[in-house]
Short mmCIF file of N, CA and C in Angstrom, two decimals:
data_model
loop_
_atom_site.label_atom_id
_atom_site.label_comp_id
_atom_site.label_asym_id
_atom_site.label_seq_id
_atom_site.Cartn_x
_atom_site.Cartn_y
_atom_site.Cartn_z
N UNK A 1 -30.17 -6.98 -29.51
CA UNK A 1 -29.25 -7.17 -28.42
C UNK A 1 -28.69 -5.80 -28.01
N UNK A 2 -28.73 -5.54 -26.72
CA UNK A 2 -28.30 -4.25 -26.18
C UNK A 2 -26.81 -4.26 -25.89
N UNK A 3 -26.12 -3.22 -26.33
CA UNK A 3 -24.69 -3.12 -26.07
C UNK A 3 -24.44 -2.47 -24.72
N UNK A 4 -23.40 -2.93 -24.05
CA UNK A 4 -23.02 -2.34 -22.77
C UNK A 4 -22.09 -1.17 -23.03
N UNK A 5 -22.43 -0.02 -22.46
CA UNK A 5 -21.60 1.17 -22.65
C UNK A 5 -20.55 1.26 -21.57
N UNK A 6 -19.35 1.62 -21.96
CA UNK A 6 -18.27 1.85 -21.01
C UNK A 6 -18.47 3.22 -20.38
N UNK A 7 -18.14 3.36 -19.08
CA UNK A 7 -18.25 4.67 -18.47
C UNK A 7 -17.22 5.63 -19.07
N UNK A 8 -17.62 6.86 -19.25
CA UNK A 8 -16.73 7.87 -19.81
C UNK A 8 -15.91 8.50 -18.69
N UNK A 9 -14.59 8.43 -18.77
CA UNK A 9 -13.78 9.02 -17.70
C UNK A 9 -13.81 10.55 -17.77
N UNK A 10 -13.77 11.17 -16.62
CA UNK A 10 -13.69 12.63 -16.59
C UNK A 10 -12.24 13.03 -16.35
N UNK A 11 -12.00 14.30 -16.18
CA UNK A 11 -10.63 14.80 -16.05
C UNK A 11 -9.94 14.30 -14.79
N UNK A 12 -10.69 13.96 -13.72
CA UNK A 12 -10.04 13.50 -12.49
C UNK A 12 -9.52 12.08 -12.62
N UNK A 13 -10.13 11.26 -13.48
CA UNK A 13 -9.67 9.88 -13.63
C UNK A 13 -8.42 9.78 -14.47
N UNK A 14 -8.18 10.75 -15.32
CA UNK A 14 -7.02 10.70 -16.20
C UNK A 14 -5.84 11.51 -15.64
N UNK A 15 -5.98 12.04 -14.45
CA UNK A 15 -4.90 12.84 -13.90
C UNK A 15 -3.70 11.97 -13.54
N UNK A 16 -2.54 12.58 -13.46
CA UNK A 16 -1.33 11.86 -13.10
C UNK A 16 -1.22 11.78 -11.59
N UNK A 17 -0.23 11.03 -11.10
CA UNK A 17 -0.03 10.88 -9.66
C UNK A 17 0.27 12.23 -9.05
N UNK A 18 -0.58 12.63 -8.12
CA UNK A 18 -0.39 13.90 -7.42
C UNK A 18 0.24 13.63 -6.06
N UNK A 19 1.11 14.50 -5.63
CA UNK A 19 1.74 14.36 -4.33
C UNK A 19 1.45 15.61 -3.51
N UNK A 20 1.10 15.42 -2.25
CA UNK A 20 0.87 16.54 -1.36
C UNK A 20 2.18 17.28 -1.13
N UNK A 21 2.14 18.60 -1.05
CA UNK A 21 3.36 19.34 -0.75
C UNK A 21 3.92 18.98 0.62
N UNK A 22 3.04 18.66 1.58
CA UNK A 22 3.49 18.29 2.91
C UNK A 22 3.93 16.83 3.01
N UNK A 23 3.75 16.06 1.95
CA UNK A 23 4.15 14.65 1.88
C UNK A 23 3.60 13.85 3.05
N UNK A 24 2.30 13.94 3.29
CA UNK A 24 1.69 13.19 4.38
C UNK A 24 0.62 12.23 3.90
N UNK A 25 0.36 12.15 2.60
CA UNK A 25 -0.69 11.29 2.08
C UNK A 25 -0.12 10.29 1.08
N UNK A 26 -0.77 9.14 1.06
CA UNK A 26 -0.44 8.10 0.10
C UNK A 26 -1.62 7.99 -0.86
N UNK A 27 -1.34 7.97 -2.15
CA UNK A 27 -2.40 7.89 -3.14
C UNK A 27 -2.47 6.48 -3.74
N UNK A 28 -3.68 6.03 -4.03
CA UNK A 28 -3.88 4.73 -4.66
C UNK A 28 -4.87 4.91 -5.80
N UNK A 29 -5.11 3.84 -6.55
CA UNK A 29 -6.05 3.89 -7.67
C UNK A 29 -7.26 3.01 -7.37
N UNK A 30 -8.40 3.40 -7.92
CA UNK A 30 -9.60 2.60 -7.81
C UNK A 30 -10.18 2.42 -9.22
N UNK A 31 -10.50 1.19 -9.57
CA UNK A 31 -11.05 0.88 -10.89
C UNK A 31 -12.46 1.49 -11.00
N UNK A 32 -12.73 2.17 -12.10
CA UNK A 32 -14.04 2.79 -12.28
C UNK A 32 -15.12 1.77 -12.65
N UNK A 33 -14.73 0.59 -13.08
CA UNK A 33 -15.71 -0.44 -13.44
C UNK A 33 -16.05 -1.34 -12.26
N UNK A 34 -15.03 -1.99 -11.67
CA UNK A 34 -15.32 -2.98 -10.62
C UNK A 34 -15.08 -2.46 -9.21
N UNK A 35 -14.41 -1.31 -9.06
CA UNK A 35 -14.24 -0.68 -7.75
C UNK A 35 -13.10 -1.21 -6.91
N UNK A 36 -12.26 -2.11 -7.43
CA UNK A 36 -11.14 -2.66 -6.66
C UNK A 36 -10.06 -1.59 -6.46
N UNK A 37 -9.41 -1.62 -5.28
CA UNK A 37 -8.34 -0.68 -4.98
C UNK A 37 -7.01 -1.27 -5.43
N UNK A 38 -6.17 -0.44 -6.06
CA UNK A 38 -4.88 -0.85 -6.62
C UNK A 38 -3.79 0.12 -6.18
N UNK A 39 -2.55 -0.32 -6.28
CA UNK A 39 -1.43 0.58 -5.98
C UNK A 39 -0.44 0.56 -7.13
N UNK A 40 -0.34 1.68 -7.84
CA UNK A 40 0.59 1.89 -8.96
C UNK A 40 0.48 0.81 -10.03
N UNK A 41 -0.68 0.70 -10.65
CA UNK A 41 -0.90 -0.26 -11.72
C UNK A 41 -1.29 0.48 -12.99
N UNK A 42 -1.10 -0.17 -14.12
CA UNK A 42 -1.52 0.39 -15.40
C UNK A 42 -2.93 -0.02 -15.78
N UNK A 43 -3.34 -1.22 -15.32
CA UNK A 43 -4.70 -1.67 -15.58
C UNK A 43 -5.17 -2.55 -14.44
N UNK A 44 -6.47 -2.71 -14.35
CA UNK A 44 -7.09 -3.49 -13.28
C UNK A 44 -6.83 -4.98 -13.49
N UNK A 45 -6.33 -5.70 -12.47
CA UNK A 45 -6.09 -7.13 -12.64
C UNK A 45 -7.37 -7.96 -12.66
N UNK A 46 -8.49 -7.39 -12.25
CA UNK A 46 -9.75 -8.12 -12.22
C UNK A 46 -10.49 -8.03 -13.55
N UNK A 47 -10.70 -6.80 -14.05
CA UNK A 47 -11.49 -6.63 -15.26
C UNK A 47 -10.70 -6.07 -16.45
N UNK A 48 -9.40 -5.86 -16.28
CA UNK A 48 -8.51 -5.36 -17.34
C UNK A 48 -8.86 -3.94 -17.80
N UNK A 49 -9.54 -3.18 -16.96
CA UNK A 49 -9.92 -1.81 -17.28
C UNK A 49 -8.72 -0.89 -17.13
N UNK A 50 -8.60 0.11 -17.97
CA UNK A 50 -7.52 1.09 -17.86
C UNK A 50 -8.00 2.42 -17.26
N UNK A 51 -9.29 2.54 -17.03
CA UNK A 51 -9.83 3.77 -16.43
C UNK A 51 -9.75 3.65 -14.91
N UNK A 52 -8.68 4.22 -14.34
CA UNK A 52 -8.43 4.13 -12.91
C UNK A 52 -8.48 5.52 -12.30
N UNK A 53 -9.23 5.66 -11.23
CA UNK A 53 -9.40 6.93 -10.52
C UNK A 53 -8.37 7.00 -9.39
N UNK A 54 -7.74 8.14 -9.18
CA UNK A 54 -6.75 8.33 -8.12
C UNK A 54 -7.44 8.89 -6.89
N UNK A 55 -7.20 8.24 -5.73
CA UNK A 55 -7.81 8.66 -4.47
C UNK A 55 -6.75 8.70 -3.37
N UNK A 56 -6.94 9.56 -2.37
CA UNK A 56 -6.01 9.58 -1.22
C UNK A 56 -6.38 8.48 -0.23
N UNK A 57 -5.36 7.88 0.38
CA UNK A 57 -5.58 6.85 1.38
C UNK A 57 -5.68 7.47 2.77
N UNK A 58 -6.41 6.81 3.65
CA UNK A 58 -6.51 7.26 5.04
C UNK A 58 -5.21 7.03 5.81
N UNK A 59 -4.40 6.08 5.35
CA UNK A 59 -3.09 5.86 5.95
C UNK A 59 -3.02 4.83 7.06
N UNK A 60 -4.13 4.19 7.42
CA UNK A 60 -4.07 3.15 8.44
C UNK A 60 -4.15 1.79 7.78
N UNK A 61 -3.46 0.82 8.39
CA UNK A 61 -3.45 -0.51 7.81
C UNK A 61 -3.05 -1.57 8.81
N UNK A 62 -2.84 -2.78 8.31
CA UNK A 62 -2.52 -3.95 9.11
C UNK A 62 -1.28 -4.63 8.53
N UNK A 63 -0.38 -5.07 9.41
CA UNK A 63 0.83 -5.77 8.97
C UNK A 63 0.45 -7.17 8.51
N UNK A 64 0.78 -7.52 7.27
CA UNK A 64 0.51 -8.85 6.73
C UNK A 64 1.78 -9.70 6.65
N UNK A 65 2.93 -9.07 6.53
CA UNK A 65 4.21 -9.78 6.49
C UNK A 65 5.29 -8.80 6.94
N UNK A 66 6.25 -9.29 7.69
CA UNK A 66 7.33 -8.44 8.14
C UNK A 66 8.58 -9.27 8.36
N UNK A 67 9.73 -8.74 7.94
CA UNK A 67 11.00 -9.42 8.17
C UNK A 67 12.11 -8.39 8.30
N UNK A 68 13.17 -8.81 8.96
CA UNK A 68 14.35 -7.96 9.11
C UNK A 68 15.40 -8.45 8.13
N UNK A 69 16.06 -7.51 7.46
CA UNK A 69 17.08 -7.85 6.47
C UNK A 69 18.40 -7.24 6.91
N UNK A 70 19.42 -8.08 6.99
CA UNK A 70 20.78 -7.63 7.31
C UNK A 70 21.61 -7.86 6.06
N UNK A 71 21.73 -6.85 5.23
CA UNK A 71 22.42 -7.00 3.96
C UNK A 71 23.28 -5.77 3.69
N UNK A 72 24.59 -5.99 3.61
CA UNK A 72 25.56 -4.92 3.30
C UNK A 72 25.40 -3.70 4.20
N UNK A 73 25.03 -3.95 5.42
CA UNK A 73 24.81 -2.85 6.35
C UNK A 73 25.08 -3.35 7.77
N UNK A 74 25.62 -2.48 8.63
CA UNK A 74 25.87 -2.91 10.00
C UNK A 74 24.59 -3.07 10.82
N UNK A 75 23.49 -2.47 10.39
CA UNK A 75 22.24 -2.59 11.14
C UNK A 75 21.15 -3.20 10.26
N UNK A 76 20.22 -3.87 10.89
CA UNK A 76 19.12 -4.51 10.16
C UNK A 76 18.10 -3.46 9.74
N UNK A 77 17.42 -3.73 8.63
CA UNK A 77 16.32 -2.87 8.20
C UNK A 77 15.07 -3.72 8.06
N UNK A 78 13.94 -3.09 8.18
CA UNK A 78 12.66 -3.78 8.16
C UNK A 78 12.06 -3.70 6.77
N UNK A 79 11.45 -4.80 6.33
CA UNK A 79 10.70 -4.83 5.09
C UNK A 79 9.35 -5.47 5.39
N UNK A 80 8.27 -4.78 5.08
CA UNK A 80 6.93 -5.27 5.45
C UNK A 80 5.94 -5.11 4.32
N UNK A 81 4.90 -5.93 4.36
CA UNK A 81 3.74 -5.77 3.49
C UNK A 81 2.59 -5.30 4.36
N UNK A 82 2.01 -4.18 3.99
CA UNK A 82 0.94 -3.55 4.76
C UNK A 82 -0.32 -3.55 3.92
N UNK A 83 -1.41 -4.08 4.50
CA UNK A 83 -2.72 -4.00 3.84
C UNK A 83 -3.44 -2.79 4.40
N UNK A 84 -3.69 -1.80 3.56
CA UNK A 84 -4.35 -0.59 4.02
C UNK A 84 -5.86 -0.78 4.08
N UNK A 85 -6.52 0.08 4.81
CA UNK A 85 -7.96 -0.03 5.06
C UNK A 85 -8.78 0.00 3.77
N UNK A 86 -8.26 0.63 2.74
CA UNK A 86 -8.99 0.72 1.47
C UNK A 86 -8.96 -0.60 0.69
N UNK A 87 -8.07 -1.53 1.06
CA UNK A 87 -8.05 -2.84 0.43
C UNK A 87 -6.85 -3.15 -0.45
N UNK A 88 -5.89 -2.27 -0.55
CA UNK A 88 -4.71 -2.56 -1.36
C UNK A 88 -3.51 -2.84 -0.45
N UNK A 89 -2.51 -3.53 -1.00
CA UNK A 89 -1.32 -3.90 -0.24
C UNK A 89 -0.12 -3.13 -0.79
N UNK A 90 0.70 -2.62 0.11
CA UNK A 90 1.88 -1.86 -0.28
C UNK A 90 3.09 -2.37 0.49
N UNK A 91 4.25 -2.38 -0.17
CA UNK A 91 5.49 -2.75 0.50
C UNK A 91 6.08 -1.49 1.11
N UNK A 92 6.50 -1.59 2.37
CA UNK A 92 7.06 -0.43 3.04
C UNK A 92 7.90 -0.82 4.23
N UNK A 93 8.17 0.16 5.08
CA UNK A 93 9.02 -0.03 6.25
C UNK A 93 8.26 0.44 7.48
N UNK A 94 8.50 -0.25 8.61
CA UNK A 94 7.88 0.14 9.87
C UNK A 94 8.96 0.70 10.78
N UNK A 95 8.73 1.88 11.32
CA UNK A 95 9.69 2.52 12.22
C UNK A 95 9.81 1.71 13.51
N UNK A 96 10.99 1.75 14.11
CA UNK A 96 11.20 1.06 15.37
C UNK A 96 12.07 -0.16 15.20
N UNK A 97 11.91 -1.14 16.08
CA UNK A 97 12.76 -2.33 15.98
C UNK A 97 12.48 -3.10 14.70
N UNK A 98 13.54 -3.65 14.10
CA UNK A 98 13.39 -4.37 12.84
C UNK A 98 12.88 -5.78 13.03
N UNK A 99 13.08 -6.34 14.21
CA UNK A 99 12.70 -7.73 14.49
C UNK A 99 11.54 -7.73 15.49
N UNK A 100 10.65 -8.69 15.36
CA UNK A 100 9.59 -8.87 16.35
C UNK A 100 8.35 -8.05 16.11
N UNK A 101 8.10 -7.63 14.89
CA UNK A 101 6.86 -6.90 14.58
C UNK A 101 5.76 -7.93 14.40
N UNK A 102 4.71 -7.90 15.23
CA UNK A 102 3.67 -8.92 15.15
C UNK A 102 2.79 -8.76 13.91
N UNK A 103 2.47 -9.88 13.29
CA UNK A 103 1.53 -9.86 12.17
C UNK A 103 0.15 -9.52 12.71
N UNK A 104 -0.58 -8.71 11.96
CA UNK A 104 -1.89 -8.28 12.40
C UNK A 104 -1.87 -6.99 13.19
N UNK A 105 -0.68 -6.45 13.46
CA UNK A 105 -0.57 -5.19 14.20
C UNK A 105 -1.08 -4.04 13.34
N UNK A 106 -1.69 -3.04 13.96
CA UNK A 106 -2.20 -1.87 13.26
C UNK A 106 -1.07 -0.85 13.10
N UNK A 107 -1.01 -0.21 11.93
CA UNK A 107 0.01 0.79 11.65
C UNK A 107 -0.63 2.03 11.03
N UNK A 108 0.10 3.15 11.11
CA UNK A 108 -0.34 4.40 10.49
C UNK A 108 0.81 4.96 9.67
N UNK A 109 0.48 5.56 8.54
CA UNK A 109 1.46 6.15 7.63
C UNK A 109 2.15 7.34 8.28
N UNK A 110 3.49 7.37 8.18
CA UNK A 110 4.27 8.52 8.65
C UNK A 110 4.64 9.39 7.46
N UNK A 111 5.20 8.77 6.43
CA UNK A 111 5.54 9.48 5.20
C UNK A 111 5.33 8.56 4.01
N UNK A 112 4.80 9.07 2.89
CA UNK A 112 4.54 8.20 1.74
C UNK A 112 5.79 7.78 0.98
N UNK A 113 6.92 8.46 1.19
CA UNK A 113 8.14 8.12 0.48
C UNK A 113 9.34 8.57 1.29
N UNK A 114 10.14 7.60 1.80
CA UNK A 114 11.33 7.99 2.54
C UNK A 114 12.41 8.46 1.56
N UNK A 115 13.42 9.12 2.08
CA UNK A 115 14.42 9.75 1.22
C UNK A 115 15.37 8.75 0.56
N UNK A 116 15.57 7.58 1.15
CA UNK A 116 16.53 6.62 0.62
C UNK A 116 15.89 5.60 -0.31
N UNK A 117 14.91 4.84 0.17
CA UNK A 117 14.35 3.73 -0.59
C UNK A 117 13.07 4.11 -1.35
N UNK A 118 12.54 5.29 -1.14
CA UNK A 118 11.33 5.76 -1.82
C UNK A 118 10.12 4.86 -1.55
N UNK A 119 10.05 4.29 -0.34
CA UNK A 119 8.94 3.45 0.08
C UNK A 119 8.18 4.14 1.20
N UNK A 120 6.90 3.82 1.36
CA UNK A 120 6.14 4.39 2.49
C UNK A 120 6.71 3.92 3.82
N UNK A 121 6.64 4.80 4.82
CA UNK A 121 7.11 4.48 6.17
C UNK A 121 5.91 4.54 7.11
N UNK A 122 5.77 3.52 7.96
CA UNK A 122 4.66 3.41 8.89
C UNK A 122 5.19 3.35 10.32
N UNK A 123 4.29 3.60 11.30
CA UNK A 123 4.63 3.39 12.71
C UNK A 123 3.53 2.53 13.33
N UNK A 124 3.91 1.75 14.33
CA UNK A 124 2.96 0.88 15.01
C UNK A 124 1.98 1.70 15.83
N UNK A 125 0.70 1.34 15.77
CA UNK A 125 -0.31 2.02 16.58
C UNK A 125 -0.54 1.30 17.90
N UNK A 126 -0.67 0.00 17.84
CA UNK A 126 -0.92 -0.78 19.04
C UNK A 126 0.01 -1.99 19.04
N UNK A 127 0.77 -2.13 20.08
CA UNK A 127 1.69 -3.26 20.18
C UNK A 127 1.09 -4.25 21.17
N UNK A 128 0.61 -5.36 20.64
CA UNK A 128 0.04 -6.42 21.45
C UNK A 128 0.80 -7.70 21.15
N UNK A 129 0.87 -8.61 22.11
CA UNK A 129 1.53 -9.87 21.81
C UNK A 129 0.77 -10.62 20.72
N UNK A 130 1.48 -11.26 19.79
CA UNK A 130 0.79 -11.96 18.71
C UNK A 130 0.00 -13.15 19.23
N UNK A 131 -1.09 -13.45 18.54
CA UNK A 131 -1.88 -14.61 18.93
C UNK A 131 -1.10 -15.89 18.61
N UNK A 132 -1.41 -17.01 19.26
CA UNK A 132 -0.64 -18.24 19.06
C UNK A 132 -0.66 -18.78 17.63
N UNK A 133 -1.70 -18.47 16.87
CA UNK A 133 -1.77 -19.01 15.51
C UNK A 133 -1.04 -18.16 14.47
N UNK A 134 -0.51 -17.00 14.86
CA UNK A 134 0.23 -16.13 13.94
C UNK A 134 1.73 -16.31 14.23
N UNK A 135 2.48 -16.61 13.18
CA UNK A 135 3.93 -16.78 13.32
C UNK A 135 4.66 -15.54 12.87
N UNK A 136 5.73 -15.20 13.55
CA UNK A 136 6.56 -14.07 13.15
C UNK A 136 7.51 -14.51 12.08
N UNK A 137 7.73 -13.67 11.09
CA UNK A 137 8.69 -13.95 10.02
C UNK A 137 9.85 -13.00 10.19
N UNK A 138 11.00 -13.53 10.52
CA UNK A 138 12.20 -12.69 10.64
C UNK A 138 13.37 -13.44 10.03
N UNK A 139 14.12 -12.75 9.20
CA UNK A 139 15.29 -13.33 8.57
C UNK A 139 16.48 -12.44 8.89
N UNK A 140 17.49 -12.99 9.47
CA UNK A 140 18.70 -12.22 9.76
C UNK A 140 19.83 -12.66 8.90
#
């Protein structure tokens, strides 16, 4: 019976989270065994592998969930889930109005970490009216 060998990680797979000095890139992880894209995980949820390679994201994505939160503040803030082109989902904020962000809208990364909440900030690329089958989620 033949044994399956695990891939040997090189120095790039074991590196720590690197941040660009210009703070314009978002980094994610990719499993070296199954290839799934992850965001800030210790192991792969699919194959339980701990050998994760760090890669830079292109920064474009799609809004999957968005809501406005009015909590202990005179103005509303936006909280969104963005699915990036590489296949992972990240929680972040979209610049502009807090209410009425259509699901399925395309967004681009502005900064990987804002100064207050330490979350990625995105801006809308194309603002189109939502299709009839997509509902807006807004909580005030």
